[in-house]
């Protein structure tokens, strides 16, 4: 689950990033409107946390841009301005929640969890697909109710695959979602195939069907058909 944090108070942005990374999210930071807009144009994010007052623009315009051109799903506004108008404007154009500064990082985390649950997992902490069950609050995966031991990257990949069933995911998109935006600066992403191979083997060895299918020369898909 990859998050973009747009916040010009660098220390705050970094502490949010650190906290949410500890909660298992892949976090990227943008400190102004322009770099946030550039990032949205270059990469995909599952959720964005957006400050309204940015030095070179307004977070509301960024949300408008996001809703119009990009597929980032969840949006949480953070703002020092507690005026009703900002809040209504943000929610009206499609933000999912709103938090007034100063806030507790644990509260932001709870709101983010709730947005993610609502948008990606139909309101539940559990994703169940046939014999596979993912407990997203405990970050655990079960096959036929038996806990299987996945690395964090394998877990993130499974979540990404299962949220994109039957879609071919390129190694570039897997790299960026699971390792972060810097993945596109690496010379080779072939190491991702090793991680997929390990994930696939663990699932099969524990009694799951073989859902992870190599689409030659393109990537992999979680094939349920
Ligand atoms: Ca600000």
PDB file of C-alpha atoms and ligand atoms in Angstrom:
ATOM      1  CA  UNK A   1       0.000   0.000   0.000  1.00  0.00           C
ATOM      2  CA  UNK A   2       1.761   3.154  -1.190  1.00  0.00           C
ATOM      3  CA  UNK A   3       1.036   6.602   0.220  1.00  0.00           C
ATOM      4  CA  UNK A   4       2.092  10.075  -0.911  1.00  0.00           C
ATOM      5  CA  UNK A   5       2.396  12.600   1.901  1.00  0.00           C
ATOM      6  CA  UNK A   6       2.119  16.194   0.663  1.00  0.00           C
ATOM      7  CA  UNK A   7       3.159  18.568   3.428  1.00  0.00           C
ATOM      8  CA  UNK A   8       5.462  21.594   3.384  1.00  0.00           C
ATOM      9  CA  UNK A   9       6.448  21.351   7.040  1.00  0.00           C
ATOM     10  CA  UNK A  10       9.341  19.023   6.397  1.00  0.00           C
ATOM     11  CA  UNK A  11       9.642  17.792   9.978  1.00  0.00           C
ATOM     12  CA  UNK A  12       5.929  16.961  10.108  1.00  0.00           C
ATOM     13  CA  UNK A  13       6.032  15.257   6.691  1.00  0.00           C
ATOM     14  CA  UNK A  14       8.994  13.177   7.819  1.00  0.00           C
ATOM     15  CA  UNK A  15       7.445  12.166  11.105  1.00  0.00           C
ATOM     16  CA  UNK A  16       4.214  11.121   9.335  1.00  0.00           C
ATOM     17  CA  UNK A  17       6.308   9.157   6.838  1.00  0.00           C
ATOM     18  CA  UNK A  18       8.291   7.480   9.561  1.00  0.00           C
ATOM     19  CA  UNK A  19       5.225   6.589  11.587  1.00  0.00           C
ATOM     20  CA  UNK A  20       3.267   5.185   8.645  1.00  0.00           C
ATOM     21  CA  UNK A  21       6.303   3.254   7.357  1.00  0.00           C
ATOM     22  CA  UNK A  22       6.400   1.605  10.759  1.00  0.00           C
ATOM     23  CA  UNK A  23       2.759   0.682  10.211  1.00  0.00           C
ATOM     24  CA  UNK A  24       3.714  -1.104   7.010  1.00  0.00           C
ATOM     25  CA  UNK A  25       2.968   1.504   4.325  1.00  0.00           C
ATOM     26  CA  UNK A  26       5.395   2.454   1.589  1.00  0.00           C
ATOM     27  CA  UNK A  27       5.637   6.241   2.039  1.00  0.00           C
ATOM     28  CA  UNK A  28       6.771   8.938  -0.375  1.00  0.00           C
ATOM     29  CA  UNK A  29       7.045  12.625   0.471  1.00  0.00           C
ATOM     30  CA  UNK A  30       6.411  15.838  -1.472  1.00  0.00           C
ATOM     31  CA  UNK A  31       7.061  19.211   0.163  1.00  0.00           C
ATOM     32  CA  UNK A  32       5.229  21.477  -2.277  1.00  0.00           C
ATOM     33  CA  UNK A  33       2.473  21.552  -4.884  1.00  0.00           C
ATOM     34  CA  UNK A  34       4.757  21.274  -7.905  1.00  0.00           C
ATOM     35  CA  UNK A  35       6.673  18.233  -6.737  1.00  0.00           C
ATOM     36  CA  UNK A  36       3.440  16.574  -5.591  1.00  0.00           C
ATOM     37  CA  UNK A  37       1.906  17.187  -9.003  1.00  0.00           C
ATOM     38  CA  UNK A  38       5.047  15.822 -10.697  1.00  0.00           C
ATOM     39  CA  UNK A  39       4.924  12.710  -8.545  1.00  0.00           C
ATOM     40  CA  UNK A  40       1.246  12.113  -9.304  1.00  0.00           C
ATOM     41  CA  UNK A  41       2.104  12.361 -12.992  1.00  0.00           C
ATOM     42  CA  UNK A  42       4.958   9.869 -12.745  1.00  0.00           C
ATOM     43  CA  UNK A  43       3.825   7.321 -10.179  1.00  0.00           C
ATOM     44  CA  UNK A  44       0.763   5.632  -8.769  1.00  0.00           C
ATOM     45  CA  UNK A  45      -0.319   5.899  -5.154  1.00  0.00           C
ATOM     46  CA  UNK A  46      -3.032   4.046  -3.310  1.00  0.00           C
ATOM     47  CA  UNK A  47      -3.702   6.970  -0.987  1.00  0.00           C
ATOM     48  CA  UNK A  48      -2.603  10.563  -0.532  1.00  0.00           C
ATOM     49  CA  UNK A  49      -2.399  12.706   2.579  1.00  0.00           C
ATOM     50  CA  UNK A  50      -2.628  16.324   1.480  1.00  0.00           C
ATOM     51  CA  UNK A  51      -2.000  19.586   3.309  1.00  0.00           C
ATOM     52  CA  UNK A  52      -4.193  22.480   2.114  1.00  0.00           C
ATOM     53  CA  UNK A  53      -1.735  25.353   2.585  1.00  0.00           C
ATOM     54  CA  UNK A  54       1.240  24.736   0.332  1.00  0.00           C
ATOM     55  CA  UNK A  55       3.852  27.395  -0.494  1.00  0.00           C
ATOM     56  CA  UNK A  56       3.172  27.262  -4.236  1.00  0.00           C
ATOM     57  CA  UNK A  57      -0.480  26.286  -4.406  1.00  0.00           C
ATOM     58  CA  UNK A  58      -3.597  25.029  -2.751  1.00  0.00           C
ATOM     59  CA  UNK A  59      -4.118  21.417  -1.737  1.00  0.00           C
ATOM     60  CA  UNK A  60      -7.741  21.630  -2.898  1.00  0.00           C
ATOM     61  CA  UNK A  61      -6.502  22.210  -6.485  1.00  0.00           C
ATOM     62  CA  UNK A  62      -4.185  19.238  -6.095  1.00  0.00           C
ATOM     63  CA  UNK A  63      -7.135  17.050  -5.079  1.00  0.00           C
ATOM     64  CA  UNK A  64      -9.090  18.352  -8.069  1.00  0.00           C
ATOM     65  CA  UNK A  65      -6.159  17.452 -10.320  1.00  0.00           C
ATOM     66  CA  UNK A  66      -5.925  14.012  -8.726  1.00  0.00           C
ATOM     67  CA  UNK A  67      -9.612  13.280  -9.170  1.00  0.00           C
ATOM     68  CA  UNK A  68      -9.556  14.421 -12.773  1.00  0.00           C
ATOM     69  CA  UNK A  69      -6.412  12.775 -14.096  1.00  0.00           C
ATOM     70  CA  UNK A  70      -5.163  10.096 -11.728  1.00  0.00           C
ATOM     71  CA  UNK A  71      -6.291   6.927 -10.090  1.00  0.00           C
ATOM     72  CA  UNK A  72      -5.072   7.531  -6.553  1.00  0.00           C
ATOM     73  CA  UNK A  73      -8.009   6.278  -4.568  1.00  0.00           C
ATOM     74  CA  UNK A  74      -7.977   7.499  -0.992  1.00  0.00           C
ATOM     75  CA  UNK A  75      -7.448  11.127  -0.008  1.00  0.00           C
ATOM     76  CA  UNK A  76      -7.104  12.532   3.498  1.00  0.00           C
ATOM     77  CA  UNK A  77      -6.816  16.294   3.946  1.00  0.00           C
ATOM     78  CA  UNK A  78      -4.658  17.650   6.733  1.00  0.00           C
ATOM     79  CA  UNK A  79      -4.874  21.345   7.418  1.00  0.00           C
ATOM     80  CA  UNK A  80      -4.222  23.957  10.051  1.00  0.00           C
ATOM     81  CA  UNK A  81      -7.221  25.847   8.765  1.00  0.00           C
ATOM     82  CA  UNK A  82     -10.239  24.472  10.509  1.00  0.00           C
ATOM     83  CA  UNK A  83     -12.716  26.513   8.519  1.00  0.00           C
ATOM     84  CA  UNK A  84     -15.830  24.719   7.483  1.00  0.00           C
ATOM     85  CA  UNK A  85     -15.444  25.960   3.887  1.00  0.00           C
ATOM     86  CA  UNK A  86     -12.146  24.159   3.332  1.00  0.00           C
ATOM     87  CA  UNK A  87     -13.513  21.010   4.772  1.00  0.00           C
ATOM     88  CA  UNK A  88     -16.659  21.111   2.667  1.00  0.00           C
ATOM     89  CA  UNK A  89     -14.737  22.027  -0.498  1.00  0.00           C
ATOM     90  CA  UNK A  90     -12.331  19.125   0.042  1.00  0.00           C
ATOM     91  CA  UNK A  91     -15.004  16.575   0.784  1.00  0.00           C
ATOM     92  CA  UNK A  92     -17.167  17.833  -2.090  1.00  0.00           C
ATOM     93  CA  UNK A  93     -14.477  17.203  -4.660  1.00  0.00           C
ATOM     94  CA  UNK A  94     -13.836  13.712  -3.397  1.00  0.00           C
ATOM     95  CA  UNK A  95     -11.545  13.693  -0.367  1.00  0.00           C
ATOM     96  CA  UNK A  96     -12.386  10.840   1.988  1.00  0.00           C
ATOM     97  CA  UNK A  97     -11.560  12.394   5.315  1.00  0.00           C
ATOM     98  CA  UNK A  98     -10.256  15.509   6.971  1.00  0.00           C
ATOM     99  CA  UNK A  99      -7.953  16.028   9.920  1.00  0.00           C
ATOM    100  CA  UNK A 100      -7.206  19.331  11.625  1.00  0.00           C
ATOM    101  CA  UNK A 101      -3.683  20.085  12.809  1.00  0.00           C
ATOM    102  CA  UNK A 102      -2.286  19.406  15.272  1.00  0.00           C
ATOM    103  CA  UNK A 103      -3.313  15.769  15.288  1.00  0.00           C
ATOM    104  CA  UNK A 104      -2.023  12.577  16.756  1.00  0.00           C
ATOM    105  CA  UNK A 105      -0.170  10.308  14.343  1.00  0.00           C
ATOM    106  CA  UNK A 106      -2.105   7.393  15.778  1.00  0.00           C
ATOM    107  CA  UNK A 107      -5.328   9.178  14.844  1.00  0.00           C
ATOM    108  CA  UNK A 108      -4.097   9.786  11.298  1.00  0.00           C
ATOM    109  CA  UNK A 109      -3.194   6.109  11.117  1.00  0.00           C
ATOM    110  CA  UNK A 110      -6.669   5.100  12.300  1.00  0.00           C
ATOM    111  CA  UNK A 111      -8.330   7.354   9.697  1.00  0.00           C
ATOM    112  CA  UNK A 112      -6.047   6.040   6.966  1.00  0.00           C
ATOM    113  CA  UNK A 113      -6.809   2.464   7.937  1.00  0.00           C
ATOM    114  CA  UNK A 114     -10.502   3.177   7.779  1.00  0.00           C
ATOM    115  CA  UNK A 115     -10.209   4.823   4.337  1.00  0.00           C
ATOM    116  CA  UNK A 116      -8.115   1.912   3.017  1.00  0.00           C
ATOM    117  CA  UNK A 117     -10.581  -0.601   4.458  1.00  0.00           C
ATOM    118  CA  UNK A 118     -13.544   1.164   2.899  1.00  0.00           C
ATOM    119  CA  UNK A 119     -12.001   1.699  -0.532  1.00  0.00           C
ATOM    120  CA  UNK A 120      -9.961  -1.414  -1.085  1.00  0.00           C
ATOM    121  CA  UNK A 121     -11.401  -4.104   1.160  1.00  0.00           C
ATOM    122  CA  UNK A 122     -15.152  -3.363   1.224  1.00  0.00           C
ATOM    123  CA  UNK A 123     -15.144  -2.248   4.824  1.00  0.00           C
ATOM    124  CA  UNK A 124     -13.384  -5.255   6.291  1.00  0.00           C
ATOM    125  CA  UNK A 125      -9.976  -5.886   7.859  1.00  0.00           C
ATOM    126  CA  UNK A 126      -9.920  -9.230   6.128  1.00  0.00           C
ATOM    127  CA  UNK A 127      -9.562 -10.065   2.497  1.00  0.00           C
ATOM    128  CA  UNK A 128     -10.772 -13.531   1.745  1.00  0.00           C
ATOM    129  CA  UNK A 129     -10.177 -15.118  -1.608  1.00  0.00           C
ATOM    130  CA  UNK A 130     -11.014 -18.820  -1.779  1.00  0.00           C
ATOM    131  CA  UNK A 131      -8.471 -20.569   0.485  1.00  0.00           C
ATOM    132  CA  UNK A 132      -6.419 -17.404   1.074  1.00  0.00           C
ATOM    133  CA  UNK A 133      -7.235 -15.047   3.923  1.00  0.00           C
ATOM    134  CA  UNK A 134      -5.319 -11.825   4.583  1.00  0.00           C
ATOM    135  CA  UNK A 135      -5.695 -10.110   7.934  1.00  0.00           C
ATOM    136  CA  UNK A 136      -4.685  -6.543   7.065  1.00  0.00           C
ATOM    137  CA  UNK A 137      -4.705  -5.302  10.650  1.00  0.00           C
ATOM    138  CA  UNK A 138      -2.337  -8.029  11.870  1.00  0.00           C
ATOM    139  CA  UNK A 139      -0.461  -8.182   8.522  1.00  0.00           C
ATOM    140  CA  UNK A 140      -0.882 -11.951   8.388  1.00  0.00           C
ATOM    141  CA  UNK A 141      -1.767 -14.386   5.652  1.00  0.00           C
ATOM    142  CA  UNK A 142      -3.535 -17.705   6.090  1.00  0.00           C
ATOM    143  CA  UNK A 143      -4.029 -20.535   3.626  1.00  0.00           C
ATOM    144  CA  UNK A 144      -6.855 -22.843   4.631  1.00  0.00           C
ATOM    145  CA  UNK A 145      -6.701 -21.163   8.064  1.00  0.00           C
ATOM    146  CA  UNK A 146      -3.038 -22.008   8.525  1.00  0.00           C
ATOM    147  CA  UNK A 147      -0.762 -19.026   9.115  1.00  0.00           C
ATOM    148  CA  UNK A 148       1.983 -18.810   6.513  1.00  0.00           C
ATOM    149  CA  UNK A 149       5.265 -17.088   7.060  1.00  0.00           C
ATOM    150  CA  UNK A 150       5.769 -14.331   4.478  1.00  0.00           C
ATOM    151  CA  UNK A 151       8.358 -11.572   4.407  1.00  0.00           C
ATOM    152  CA  UNK A 152       7.013  -8.008   4.434  1.00  0.00           C
ATOM    153  CA  UNK A 153       7.747  -7.646   0.707  1.00  0.00           C
ATOM    154  CA  UNK A 154       5.984 -10.936  -0.087  1.00  0.00           C
ATOM    155  CA  UNK A 155       3.008  -9.752   1.967  1.00  0.00           C
ATOM    156  CA  UNK A 156       2.924  -6.394   0.153  1.00  0.00           C
ATOM    157  CA  UNK A 157       3.151  -8.116  -3.212  1.00  0.00           C
ATOM    158  CA  UNK A 158       0.316 -10.514  -2.375  1.00  0.00           C
ATOM    159  CA  UNK A 159      -1.861  -7.575  -1.292  1.00  0.00           C
ATOM    160  CA  UNK A 160      -1.032  -5.732  -4.522  1.00  0.00           C
ATOM    161  CA  UNK A 161      -1.762  -8.814  -6.651  1.00  0.00           C
ATOM    162  CA  UNK A 162      -4.994  -9.683  -4.873  1.00  0.00           C
ATOM    163  CA  UNK A 163      -6.212  -6.073  -5.139  1.00  0.00           C
ATOM    164  CA  UNK A 164      -5.556  -6.288  -8.893  1.00  0.00           C
ATOM    165  CA  UNK A 165      -6.845  -9.746  -9.708  1.00  0.00           C
ATOM    166  CA  UNK A 166      -6.547 -10.808 -13.339  1.00  0.00           C
ATOM    167  CA  UNK A 167      -4.632  -7.695 -14.302  1.00  0.00           C
ATOM    168  CA  UNK A 168      -1.123  -8.037 -15.638  1.00  0.00           C
ATOM    169  CA  UNK A 169       1.242  -6.213 -13.305  1.00  0.00           C
ATOM    170  CA  UNK A 170       4.586  -5.248 -14.768  1.00  0.00           C
ATOM    171  CA  UNK A 171       7.717  -5.585 -12.702  1.00  0.00           C
ATOM    172  CA  UNK A 172       7.966  -1.773 -12.840  1.00  0.00           C
ATOM    173  CA  UNK A 173       4.550  -1.305 -11.234  1.00  0.00           C
ATOM    174  CA  UNK A 174       5.260  -4.010  -8.639  1.00  0.00           C
ATOM    175  CA  UNK A 175       8.640  -2.411  -7.916  1.00  0.00           C
ATOM    176  CA  UNK A 176       7.167   1.034  -7.385  1.00  0.00           C
ATOM    177  CA  UNK A 177       4.233  -0.176  -5.293  1.00  0.00           C
ATOM    178  CA  UNK A 178       6.202  -2.489  -3.040  1.00  0.00           C
ATOM    179  CA  UNK A 179       9.694  -0.942  -2.930  1.00  0.00           C
ATOM    180  CA  UNK A 180       8.804   2.719  -3.532  1.00  0.00           C
ATOM    181  CA  UNK A 181       9.250   5.312  -6.284  1.00  0.00           C
ATOM    182  CA  UNK A 182      13.039   4.930  -6.283  1.00  0.00           C
ATOM    183  CA  UNK A 183      12.542   1.515  -7.931  1.00  0.00           C
ATOM    184  CA  UNK A 184      12.410   3.274 -11.299  1.00  0.00           C
ATOM    185  CA  UNK A 185      15.999   4.432 -10.825  1.00  0.00           C
ATOM    186  CA  UNK A 186      17.339   0.891 -10.475  1.00  0.00           C
ATOM    187  CA  UNK A 187      19.180  -0.654 -13.385  1.00  0.00           C
ATOM    188  CA  UNK A 188      17.407  -3.940 -13.130  1.00  0.00           C
ATOM    189  CA  UNK A 189      14.201  -5.039 -11.487  1.00  0.00           C
ATOM    190  CA  UNK A 190      14.774  -8.720 -12.126  1.00  0.00           C
ATOM    191  CA  UNK A 191      15.181  -9.297  -8.376  1.00  0.00           C
ATOM    192  CA  UNK A 192      11.409  -8.842  -8.143  1.00  0.00           C
ATOM    193  CA  UNK A 193      10.917 -12.121  -9.968  1.00  0.00           C
ATOM    194  CA  UNK A 194      12.819 -13.919  -7.201  1.00  0.00           C
ATOM    195  CA  UNK A 195      10.439 -12.453  -4.628  1.00  0.00           C
ATOM    196  CA  UNK A 196       7.416 -13.457  -6.708  1.00  0.00           C
ATOM    197  CA  UNK A 197       8.839 -16.941  -7.143  1.00  0.00           C
ATOM    198  CA  UNK A 198       9.278 -17.277  -3.356  1.00  0.00           C
ATOM    199  CA  UNK A 199       5.764 -15.974  -2.675  1.00  0.00           C
ATOM    200  CA  UNK A 200       4.298 -18.325  -5.234  1.00  0.00           C
ATOM    201  CA  UNK A 201       6.173 -21.292  -3.791  1.00  0.00           C
ATOM    202  CA  UNK A 202       5.078 -20.519  -0.215  1.00  0.00           C
ATOM    203  CA  UNK A 203       1.442 -20.244  -1.298  1.00  0.00           C
ATOM    204  CA  UNK A 204       1.540 -23.506  -3.237  1.00  0.00           C
ATOM    205  CA  UNK A 205       3.518 -25.371  -0.557  1.00  0.00           C
ATOM    206  CA  UNK A 206       0.875 -24.396   1.963  1.00  0.00           C
ATOM    207  CA  UNK A 207      -1.958 -25.710  -0.139  1.00  0.00           C
ATOM    208  CA  UNK A 208      -3.077 -22.721  -2.200  1.00  0.00           C
ATOM    209  CA  UNK A 209      -3.818 -23.052  -5.884  1.00  0.00           C
ATOM    210  CA  UNK A 210      -1.247 -21.667  -8.285  1.00  0.00           C
ATOM    211  CA  UNK A 211      -2.699 -18.223  -8.976  1.00  0.00           C
ATOM    212  CA  UNK A 212       0.478 -16.332  -9.842  1.00  0.00           C
ATOM    213  CA  UNK A 213       0.944 -16.595 -13.547  1.00  0.00           C
ATOM    214  CA  UNK A 214       3.909 -15.362 -15.522  1.00  0.00           C
ATOM    215  CA  UNK A 215       2.882 -13.332 -18.543  1.00  0.00           C
ATOM    216  CA  UNK A 216       5.971 -13.774 -20.594  1.00  0.00           C
ATOM    217  CA  UNK A 217       7.936 -10.610 -21.265  1.00  0.00           C
ATOM    218  CA  UNK A 218       5.350  -8.419 -19.535  1.00  0.00           C
ATOM    219  CA  UNK A 219       4.981  -9.337 -15.884  1.00  0.00           C
ATOM    220  CA  UNK A 220       2.790 -11.388 -13.617  1.00  0.00           C
ATOM    221  CA  UNK A 221      -0.870 -11.666 -12.853  1.00  0.00           C
ATOM    222  CA  UNK A 222      -2.975 -13.136 -10.076  1.00  0.00           C
ATOM    223  CA  UNK A 223      -5.092 -15.333 -12.289  1.00  0.00           C
ATOM    224  CA  UNK A 224      -8.431 -16.427 -10.857  1.00  0.00           C
ATOM    225  CA  UNK A 225     -10.060 -17.506 -14.123  1.00  0.00           C
TER     226      UNK A 225
HETATM  227 CA1  LIG B   1       1.216  23.871   5.123  1.00  0.00          CA
END
